[in-house]
Amino acid sequence: MKKLLLLVTVLLPFFHEITGSLKIFLNNALYENKTSLTISDPAIIRCEVADNTENETLIWYRGTLEVNISSENSVNVSTVCIPELTVEDNGVSFTCLLKSNTSIKRSLQLDVQFNPRLSGDTQIRAEEGKTVQISCGFKANPAASMFWRQNNSLFTLPANYKQDLTMDTLQLTIEKVTKKDTANYTCVALLPNGNETTRVFELIVGDRQVGLPIEAIAAAVVVGALMIAFGMFARREKIFNMCMKGRHDTAM
């Protein structure tokens, strides 16, 4: 009998761990897959314990950081509220776990839809012959097609133009710019539904400023110093005699 009681005592924690399961809800709908939300809308995420034999404490994580919730909001049912979704909430995962057994958990990832947002300095000045880079930063969900227009028209990139596209930047590089490259360059973000967002960058190319080469200036300074030194050396005897005469007159 004692052995049986001991066996039950040992196994009880394991029975407790495997009897609980979790359900997670997003805006009162059972969350199964990735669900799209709209920026600026609120989001209510609720986690519930199911099939439990006693009260369970729940904990939340936003990404890798634990969410601070009250004790009243942690027993069997727990809710996390986001009053207004932002761009920074897109792609963020929320995870609900049983405190007694953190291997039992459910997660959801926020898919926040928003129109493209473009950024970057809109006026660029350059000298002829220089290399210019026009950078257009962007964020969009769903993903947008990114491209350039020149003076509001599509154009074929000349040989000295190069376009680079990263996850968040569309960059146009122009080597050896001339005044003919002066124009408005429009960064275009085109959504699958045909809507587009634009940002205009004004490139102004001016005359190349001519400056004296550093090597020439340095050489002139050296030559000038040598000429002064040679001049003083050539007049050293006269200067010496003048100094000696001055000393003699003072002694008198």
PDB file of C-alpha atoms in Angstrom:
ATOM      1  CA  MET A   1       0.000   0.000   0.000  1.00  0.00           C
ATOM      2  CA  LYS A   2       2.833   2.377   0.860  1.00  0.00           C
ATOM      3  CA  LYS A   3       4.499   1.616  -2.481  1.00  0.00           C
ATOM      4  CA  LEU A   4       1.254   2.413  -4.308  1.00  0.00           C
ATOM      5  CA  LEU A   5       0.884   5.748  -2.498  1.00  0.00           C
ATOM      6  CA  LEU A   6       4.479   6.597  -3.302  1.00  0.00           C
ATOM      7  CA  LEU A   7       3.929   5.790  -6.989  1.00  0.00           C
ATOM      8  CA  VAL A   8       0.801   7.969  -7.118  1.00  0.00           C
ATOM      9  CA  THR A   9       2.645  10.820  -5.407  1.00  0.00           C
ATOM     10  CA  VAL A  10       5.441  10.657  -7.973  1.00  0.00           C
ATOM     11  CA  LEU A  11       3.113  10.486 -10.976  1.00  0.00           C
ATOM     12  CA  LEU A  12       0.662  13.218  -9.939  1.00  0.00           C
ATOM     13  CA  PRO A  13       2.832  16.117 -11.188  1.00  0.00           C
ATOM     14  CA  PHE A  14       3.128  14.435 -14.581  1.00  0.00           C
ATOM     15  CA  PHE A  15      -0.631  13.967 -14.821  1.00  0.00           C
ATOM     16  CA  HIS A  16      -1.018  17.636 -13.942  1.00  0.00           C
ATOM     17  CA  GLU A  17       1.410  18.743 -16.646  1.00  0.00           C
ATOM     18  CA  ILE A  18      -0.187  16.862 -19.512  1.00  0.00           C
ATOM     19  CA  THR A  19      -3.861  17.567 -18.751  1.00  0.00           C
ATOM     20  CA  GLY A  20      -3.785  21.257 -19.643  1.00  0.00           C
ATOM     21  CA  SER A  21      -3.996  22.698 -23.158  1.00  0.00           C
ATOM     22  CA  LEU A  22      -4.283  26.230 -24.478  1.00  0.00           C
ATOM     23  CA  LYS A  23      -6.551  28.054 -26.865  1.00  0.00           C
ATOM     24  CA  ILE A  24      -5.694  31.492 -28.128  1.00  0.00           C
ATOM     25  CA  PHE A  25      -8.139  34.041 -29.511  1.00  0.00           C
ATOM     26  CA  LEU A  26      -7.569  37.191 -31.550  1.00  0.00           C
ATOM     27  CA  ASN A  27     -10.377  39.753 -31.344  1.00  0.00           C
ATOM     28  CA  ASN A  28     -12.715  37.034 -30.011  1.00  0.00           C
ATOM     29  CA  ALA A  29     -12.025  34.643 -32.905  1.00  0.00           C
ATOM     30  CA  LEU A  30     -10.174  31.376 -32.356  1.00  0.00           C
ATOM     31  CA  TYR A  31      -6.721  31.897 -33.799  1.00  0.00           C
ATOM     32  CA  GLU A  32      -5.470  29.101 -36.008  1.00  0.00           C
ATOM     33  CA  ASN A  33      -3.419  30.745 -38.722  1.00  0.00           C
ATOM     34  CA  LYS A  34      -1.885  34.115 -39.520  1.00  0.00           C
ATOM     35  CA  THR A  35      -4.623  36.758 -39.468  1.00  0.00           C
ATOM     36  CA  SER A  36      -4.392  40.142 -41.164  1.00  0.00           C
ATOM     37  CA  LEU A  37      -5.091  43.282 -39.167  1.00  0.00           C
ATOM     38  CA  THR A  38      -5.254  46.947 -40.120  1.00  0.00           C
ATOM     39  CA  ILE A  39      -2.950  49.624 -38.779  1.00  0.00           C
ATOM     40  CA  SER A  40      -4.464  51.888 -36.083  1.00  0.00           C
ATOM     41  CA  ASP A  41      -7.063  49.231 -35.200  1.00  0.00           C
ATOM     42  CA  PRO A  42      -7.111  47.705 -31.699  1.00  0.00           C
ATOM     43  CA  ALA A  43      -6.104  44.105 -31.071  1.00  0.00           C
ATOM     44  CA  ILE A  44      -7.318  41.927 -28.196  1.00  0.00           C
ATOM     45  CA  ILE A  45      -5.427  38.681 -27.675  1.00  0.00           C
ATOM     46  CA  ARG A  46      -6.957  36.194 -25.238  1.00  0.00           C
ATOM     47  CA  CYS A  47      -5.480  32.951 -23.975  1.00  0.00           C
ATOM     48  CA  GLU A  48      -7.568  30.282 -22.241  1.00  0.00           C
ATOM     49  CA  VAL A  49      -6.660  27.065 -20.476  1.00  0.00           C
ATOM     50  CA  ALA A  50      -8.713  24.032 -21.501  1.00  0.00           C
ATOM     51  CA  ASP A  51      -9.011  20.534 -20.017  1.00  0.00           C
ATOM     52  CA  ASN A  52      -7.314  21.573 -16.799  1.00  0.00           C
ATOM     53  CA  THR A  53      -8.075  19.914 -13.465  1.00  0.00           C
ATOM     54  CA  GLU A  54      -7.088  22.907 -11.345  1.00  0.00           C
ATOM     55  CA  ASN A  55      -6.292  26.590 -11.732  1.00  0.00           C
ATOM     56  CA  GLU A  56      -3.376  27.419 -13.968  1.00  0.00           C
ATOM     57  CA  THR A  57      -1.313  30.597 -14.085  1.00  0.00           C
ATOM     58  CA  LEU A  58      -0.567  32.014 -17.510  1.00  0.00           C
ATOM     59  CA  ILE A  59       2.372  34.127 -18.623  1.00  0.00           C
ATOM     60  CA  TRP A  60       2.867  36.144 -21.812  1.00  0.00           C
ATOM     61  CA  TYR A  61       5.836  37.010 -24.003  1.00  0.00           C
ATOM     62  CA  ARG A  62       6.035  39.671 -26.691  1.00  0.00           C
ATOM     63  CA  GLY A  63       8.878  38.384 -28.798  1.00  0.00           C
ATOM     64  CA  THR A  64      11.537  37.514 -26.221  1.00  0.00           C
ATOM     65  CA  LEU A  65      10.323  39.948 -23.554  1.00  0.00           C
ATOM     66  CA  GLU A  66       7.868  38.937 -20.843  1.00  0.00           C
ATOM     67  CA  VAL A  67       4.678  40.986 -20.708  1.00  0.00           C
ATOM     68  CA  ASN A  68       3.787  42.450 -17.329  1.00  0.00           C
ATOM     69  CA  ILE A  69       0.214  41.414 -16.468  1.00  0.00           C
ATOM     70  CA  SER A  70      -1.726  41.575 -13.203  1.00  0.00           C
ATOM     71  CA  SER A  71      -2.308  38.485 -11.084  1.00  0.00           C
ATOM     72  CA  GLU A  72      -6.063  38.811 -11.693  1.00  0.00           C
ATOM     73  CA  ASN A  73      -5.374  38.607 -15.423  1.00  0.00           C
ATOM     74  CA  SER A  74      -3.273  35.462 -15.236  1.00  0.00           C
ATOM     75  CA  VAL A  75      -5.455  32.650 -13.862  1.00  0.00           C
ATOM     76  CA  ASN A  76      -6.948  30.288 -16.482  1.00  0.00           C
ATOM     77  CA  VAL A  77      -7.838  33.191 -18.782  1.00  0.00           C
ATOM     78  CA  SER A  78      -5.527  36.066 -19.689  1.00  0.00           C
ATOM     79  CA  THR A  79      -5.879  38.976 -22.102  1.00  0.00           C
ATOM     80  CA  VAL A  80      -3.370  41.299 -23.738  1.00  0.00           C
ATOM     81  CA  CYS A  81      -4.758  44.471 -25.318  1.00  0.00           C
ATOM     82  CA  ILE A  82      -3.117  46.675 -27.938  1.00  0.00           C
ATOM     83  CA  PRO A  83      -5.192  49.884 -28.166  1.00  0.00           C
ATOM     84  CA  GLU A  84      -3.776  50.932 -31.549  1.00  0.00           C
ATOM     85  CA  LEU A  85      -1.646  48.849 -33.882  1.00  0.00           C
ATOM     86  CA  THR A  86       1.457  50.471 -35.366  1.00  0.00           C
ATOM     87  CA  VAL A  87       4.008  49.611 -38.044  1.00  0.00           C
ATOM     88  CA  GLU A  88       6.310  48.314 -35.300  1.00  0.00           C
ATOM     89  CA  ASP A  89       3.691  45.697 -34.313  1.00  0.00           C
ATOM     90  CA  ASN A  90       3.832  44.026 -37.721  1.00  0.00           C
ATOM     91  CA  GLY A  91       5.497  40.618 -37.520  1.00  0.00           C
ATOM     92  CA  VAL A  92       5.611  40.601 -33.711  1.00  0.00           C
ATOM     93  CA  SER A  93       4.800  37.286 -32.012  1.00  0.00           C
ATOM     94  CA  PHE A  94       2.829  36.941 -28.770  1.00  0.00           C
ATOM     95  CA  THR A  95       3.226  33.688 -26.840  1.00  0.00           C
ATOM     96  CA  CYS A  96       1.034  32.411 -24.005  1.00  0.00           C
ATOM     97  CA  LEU A  97       2.495  29.729 -21.713  1.00  0.00           C
ATOM     98  CA  LEU A  98       1.493  27.679 -18.693  1.00  0.00           C
ATOM     99  CA  LYS A  99       3.651  28.788 -15.791  1.00  0.00           C
ATOM    100  CA  SER A 100       3.612  25.253 -14.367  1.00  0.00           C
ATOM    101  CA  ASN A 101       4.845  23.791 -17.642  1.00  0.00           C
ATOM    102  CA  THR A 102       6.247  26.259 -20.154  1.00  0.00           C
ATOM    103  CA  SER A 103       6.425  23.581 -22.843  1.00  0.00           C
ATOM    104  CA  ILE A 104       2.657  24.005 -23.187  1.00  0.00           C
ATOM    105  CA  LYS A 105       2.265  27.218 -25.150  1.00  0.00           C
ATOM    106  CA  ARG A 106       0.501  28.889 -28.044  1.00  0.00           C
ATOM    107  CA  SER A 107       1.780  31.724 -30.210  1.00  0.00           C
ATOM    108  CA  LEU A 108       0.391  34.110 -32.772  1.00  0.00           C
ATOM    109  CA  GLN A 109       2.114  36.521 -35.115  1.00  0.00           C
ATOM    110  CA  LEU A 110       0.580  39.884 -35.922  1.00  0.00           C
ATOM    111  CA  ASP A 111       0.166  40.661 -39.606  1.00  0.00           C
ATOM    112  CA  VAL A 112      -0.513  44.406 -39.663  1.00  0.00           C
ATOM    113  CA  GLN A 113      -1.507  45.785 -43.068  1.00  0.00           C
ATOM    114  CA  PHE A 114      -0.483  49.352 -43.921  1.00  0.00           C
ATOM    115  CA  ASN A 115       0.148  51.486 -46.987  1.00  0.00           C
ATOM    116  CA  PRO A 116       3.763  52.074 -48.055  1.00  0.00           C
ATOM    117  CA  ARG A 117       5.734  54.609 -46.049  1.00  0.00           C
ATOM    118  CA  LEU A 118       8.616  56.272 -47.884  1.00  0.00           C
ATOM    119  CA  SER A 119      11.474  58.318 -46.449  1.00  0.00           C
ATOM    120  CA  GLY A 120      14.704  60.087 -47.444  1.00  0.00           C
ATOM    121  CA  ASP A 121      16.160  63.550 -48.120  1.00  0.00           C
ATOM    122  CA  THR A 122      14.150  65.055 -50.962  1.00  0.00           C
ATOM    123  CA  GLN A 123      16.736  67.539 -52.257  1.00  0.00           C
ATOM    124  CA  ILE A 124      20.207  66.475 -53.349  1.00  0.00           C
ATOM    125  CA  ARG A 125      22.885  68.848 -54.653  1.00  0.00           C
ATOM    126  CA  ALA A 126      25.972  67.620 -56.467  1.00  0.00           C
ATOM    127  CA  GLU A 127      28.901  68.869 -58.532  1.00  0.00           C
ATOM    128  CA  GLU A 128      29.489  67.747 -62.075  1.00  0.00           C
ATOM    129  CA  GLY A 129      31.708  64.696 -62.299  1.00  0.00           C
ATOM    130  CA  LYS A 130      30.827  63.421 -58.826  1.00  0.00           C
ATOM    131  CA  THR A 131      28.971  60.232 -57.849  1.00  0.00           C
ATOM    132  CA  VAL A 132      25.486  60.749 -56.407  1.00  0.00           C
ATOM    133  CA  GLN A 133      23.294  58.372 -54.421  1.00  0.00           C
ATOM    134  CA  ILE A 134      19.548  58.878 -54.005  1.00  0.00           C
ATOM    135  CA  SER A 135      18.141  56.654 -51.258  1.00  0.00           C
ATOM    136  CA  CYS A 136      14.442  55.959 -50.753  1.00  0.00           C
ATOM    137  CA  GLY A 137      13.618  54.096 -47.547  1.00  0.00           C
ATOM    138  CA  PHE A 138      10.361  52.162 -47.506  1.00  0.00           C
ATOM    139  CA  LYS A 139       8.100  50.007 -45.353  1.00  0.00           C
ATOM    140  CA  ALA A 140       5.001  48.278 -46.690  1.00  0.00           C
ATOM    141  CA  ASN A 141       2.667  45.391 -45.895  1.00  0.00           C
ATOM    142  CA  PRO A 142       1.735  43.772 -48.194  1.00  0.00           C
ATOM    143  CA  ALA A 143       5.021  44.032 -50.065  1.00  0.00           C
ATOM    144  CA  ALA A 144       5.184  46.664 -52.789  1.00  0.00           C
ATOM    145  CA  SER A 145       6.969  46.737 -56.131  1.00  0.00           C
ATOM    146  CA  MET A 146       9.612  49.473 -56.041  1.00  0.00           C
ATOM    147  CA  PHE A 147      10.948  51.461 -59.000  1.00  0.00           C
ATOM    148  CA  TRP A 148      12.008  54.951 -60.159  1.00  0.00           C
ATOM    149  CA  ARG A 149      10.519  57.534 -62.489  1.00  0.00           C
ATOM    150  CA  GLN A 150      12.466  60.458 -63.952  1.00  0.00           C
ATOM    151  CA  ASN A 151      10.468  63.677 -64.317  1.00  0.00           C
ATOM    152  CA  ASN A 152       7.350  61.572 -63.720  1.00  0.00           C
ATOM    153  CA  SER A 153       8.097  59.184 -66.601  1.00  0.00           C
ATOM    154  CA  LEU A 154       9.452  55.654 -66.719  1.00  0.00           C
ATOM    155  CA  PHE A 155      12.975  55.572 -68.121  1.00  0.00           C
ATOM    156  CA  THR A 156      15.700  53.142 -69.075  1.00  0.00           C
ATOM    157  CA  LEU A 157      18.722  53.419 -66.829  1.00  0.00           C
ATOM    158  CA  PRO A 158      21.742  54.833 -68.708  1.00  0.00           C
ATOM    159  CA  ALA A 159      25.103  53.105 -68.411  1.00  0.00           C
ATOM    160  CA  ASN A 160      26.252  55.335 -65.547  1.00  0.00           C
ATOM    161  CA  TYR A 161      23.063  54.680 -63.537  1.00  0.00           C
ATOM    162  CA  LYS A 162      22.755  51.758 -61.120  1.00  0.00           C
ATOM    163  CA  GLN A 163      19.759  50.671 -59.046  1.00  0.00           C
ATOM    164  CA  ASP A 164      20.008  48.618 -55.840  1.00  0.00           C
ATOM    165  CA  LEU A 165      17.093  47.192 -53.859  1.00  0.00           C
ATOM    166  CA  THR A 166      17.316  45.874 -50.295  1.00  0.00           C
ATOM    167  CA  MET A 167      14.608  44.864 -47.828  1.00  0.00           C
ATOM    168  CA  ASP A 168      13.943  48.485 -46.876  1.00  0.00           C
ATOM    169  CA  THR A 169      15.803  50.766 -49.321  1.00  0.00           C
ATOM    170  CA  LEU A 170      15.640  51.554 -53.039  1.00  0.00           C
ATOM    171  CA  GLN A 171      18.858  53.291 -54.064  1.00  0.00           C
ATOM    172  CA  LEU A 172      19.787  55.019 -57.309  1.00  0.00           C
ATOM    173  CA  THR A 173      23.493  55.657 -57.945  1.00  0.00           C
ATOM    174  CA  ILE A 174      24.629  58.025 -60.707  1.00  0.00           C
ATOM    175  CA  GLU A 175      28.319  58.108 -61.553  1.00  0.00           C
ATOM    176  CA  LYS A 176      29.984  61.198 -63.066  1.00  0.00           C
ATOM    177  CA  VAL A 177      26.827  63.280 -63.015  1.00  0.00           C
ATOM    178  CA  THR A 178      26.319  66.116 -65.472  1.00  0.00           C
ATOM    179  CA  LYS A 179      23.829  68.954 -65.578  1.00  0.00           C
ATOM    180  CA  LYS A 180      21.713  66.804 -67.892  1.00  0.00           C
ATOM    181  CA  ASP A 181      21.049  64.546 -64.891  1.00  0.00           C
ATOM    182  CA  THR A 182      19.317  67.408 -63.071  1.00  0.00           C
ATOM    183  CA  ALA A 183      15.730  66.166 -62.667  1.00  0.00           C
ATOM    184  CA  ASN A 184      13.012  65.018 -60.305  1.00  0.00           C
ATOM    185  CA  TYR A 185      13.415  61.337 -59.457  1.00  0.00           C
ATOM    186  CA  THR A 186      10.240  59.744 -58.109  1.00  0.00           C
ATOM    187  CA  CYS A 187      10.420  56.712 -55.844  1.00  0.00           C
ATOM    188  CA  VAL A 188       7.318  54.598 -56.520  1.00  0.00           C
ATOM    189  CA  ALA A 189       5.843  51.884 -54.281  1.00  0.00           C
ATOM    190  CA  LEU A 190       3.178  49.955 -56.205  1.00  0.00           C
ATOM    191  CA  LEU A 191       0.812  47.666 -54.270  1.00  0.00           C
ATOM    192  CA  PRO A 192      -0.771  44.507 -55.742  1.00  0.00           C
ATOM    193  CA  ASN A 193      -4.154  46.287 -55.853  1.00  0.00           C
ATOM    194  CA  GLY A 194      -2.720  48.961 -58.170  1.00  0.00           C
ATOM    195  CA  ASN A 195      -2.481  51.743 -55.588  1.00  0.00           C
ATOM    196  CA  GLU A 196       0.835  53.541 -55.430  1.00  0.00           C
ATOM    197  CA  THR A 197       2.682  55.772 -53.006  1.00  0.00           C
ATOM    198  CA  THR A 198       5.370  58.163 -54.241  1.00  0.00           C
ATOM    199  CA  ARG A 199       8.122  60.408 -52.941  1.00  0.00           C
ATOM    200  CA  VAL A 200       9.896  62.939 -55.167  1.00  0.00           C
ATOM    201  CA  PHE A 201      13.650  63.538 -54.910  1.00  0.00           C
ATOM    202  CA  GLU A 202      15.047  66.666 -56.606  1.00  0.00           C
ATOM    203  CA  LEU A 203      18.593  66.351 -57.946  1.00  0.00           C
ATOM    204  CA  ILE A 204      20.392  69.614 -58.737  1.00  0.00           C
ATOM    205  CA  VAL A 205      23.767  69.341 -60.468  1.00  0.00           C
ATOM    206  CA  GLY A 206      25.997  72.433 -60.398  1.00  0.00           C
ATOM    207  CA  ASP A 207      29.369  73.475 -61.788  1.00  0.00           C
ATOM    208  CA  ARG A 208      32.371  71.659 -60.503  1.00  0.00           C
ATOM    209  CA  GLN A 209      34.301  73.783 -58.036  1.00  0.00           C
ATOM    210  CA  VAL A 210      37.945  74.156 -59.021  1.00  0.00           C
ATOM    211  CA  GLY A 211      40.365  74.260 -56.121  1.00  0.00           C
ATOM    212  CA  LEU A 212      44.143  74.386 -55.899  1.00  0.00           C
ATOM    213  CA  PRO A 213      45.663  70.924 -55.571  1.00  0.00           C
ATOM    214  CA  ILE A 214      47.014  70.208 -52.112  1.00  0.00           C
ATOM    215  CA  GLU A 215      50.301  68.988 -53.591  1.00  0.00           C
ATOM    216  CA  ALA A 216      50.826  72.310 -55.392  1.00  0.00           C
ATOM    217  CA  ILE A 217      50.115  74.318 -52.238  1.00  0.00           C
ATOM    218  CA  ALA A 218      52.525  72.200 -50.197  1.00  0.00           C
ATOM    219  CA  ALA A 219      55.251  72.563 -52.838  1.00  0.00           C
ATOM    220  CA  ALA A 220      54.810  76.347 -52.910  1.00  0.00           C
ATOM    221  CA  VAL A 221      55.138  76.545 -49.123  1.00  0.00           C
ATOM    222  CA  VAL A 222      58.335  74.486 -49.181  1.00  0.00           C
ATOM    223  CA  VAL A 223      59.852  76.584 -51.982  1.00  0.00           C
ATOM    224  CA  GLY A 224      58.991  79.808 -50.154  1.00  0.00           C
ATOM    225  CA  ALA A 225      60.581  78.570 -46.941  1.00  0.00           C
ATOM    226  CA  LEU A 226      63.754  77.539 -48.772  1.00  0.00           C
ATOM    227  CA  MET A 227      64.016  80.912 -50.508  1.00  0.00           C
ATOM    228  CA  ILE A 228      63.768  82.717 -47.176  1.00  0.00           C
ATOM    229  CA  ALA A 229      66.384  80.424 -45.659  1.00  0.00           C
ATOM    230  CA  PHE A 230      68.801  80.908 -48.588  1.00  0.00           C
ATOM    231  CA  GLY A 231      68.277  84.666 -48.486  1.00  0.00           C
ATOM    232  CA  MET A 232      69.098  84.828 -44.809  1.00  0.00           C
ATOM    233  CA  PHE A 233      72.153  82.633 -45.353  1.00  0.00           C
ATOM    234  CA  ALA A 234      73.404  84.898 -48.154  1.00  0.00           C
ATOM    235  CA  ARG A 235      73.057  88.002 -45.957  1.00  0.00           C
ATOM    236  CA  ARG A 236      74.439  86.383 -42.835  1.00  0.00           C
ATOM    237  CA  GLU A 237      77.727  88.360 -42.925  1.00  0.00           C
ATOM    238  CA  LYS A 238      75.978  91.712 -43.302  1.00  0.00           C
ATOM    239  CA  ILE A 239      73.543  90.863 -40.512  1.00  0.00           C
ATOM    240  CA  PHE A 240      76.440  89.720 -38.317  1.00  0.00           C
ATOM    241  CA  ASN A 241      78.361  92.981 -38.874  1.00  0.00           C
ATOM    242  CA  MET A 242      75.268  95.040 -38.086  1.00  0.00           C
ATOM    243  CA  CYS A 243      74.758  93.133 -34.847  1.00  0.00           C
ATOM    244  CA  MET A 244      78.408  93.580 -33.852  1.00  0.00           C
ATOM    245  CA  LYS A 245      78.267  97.308 -34.604  1.00  0.00           C
ATOM    246  CA  GLY A 246      75.174  97.615 -32.470  1.00  0.00           C
ATOM    247  CA  ARG A 247      76.910  95.914 -29.576  1.00  0.00           C
ATOM    248  CA  HIS A 248      79.976  98.194 -29.973  1.00  0.00           C
ATOM    249  CA  ASP A 249      77.834 101.351 -29.967  1.00  0.00           C
ATOM    250  CA  THR A 250      76.044 100.150 -26.865  1.00  0.00           C
ATOM    251  CA  ALA A 251      79.334  99.542 -25.097  1.00  0.00           C
ATOM    252  CA  MET A 252      80.473 103.121 -25.847  1.00  0.00           C
TER     253      MET A 252
END
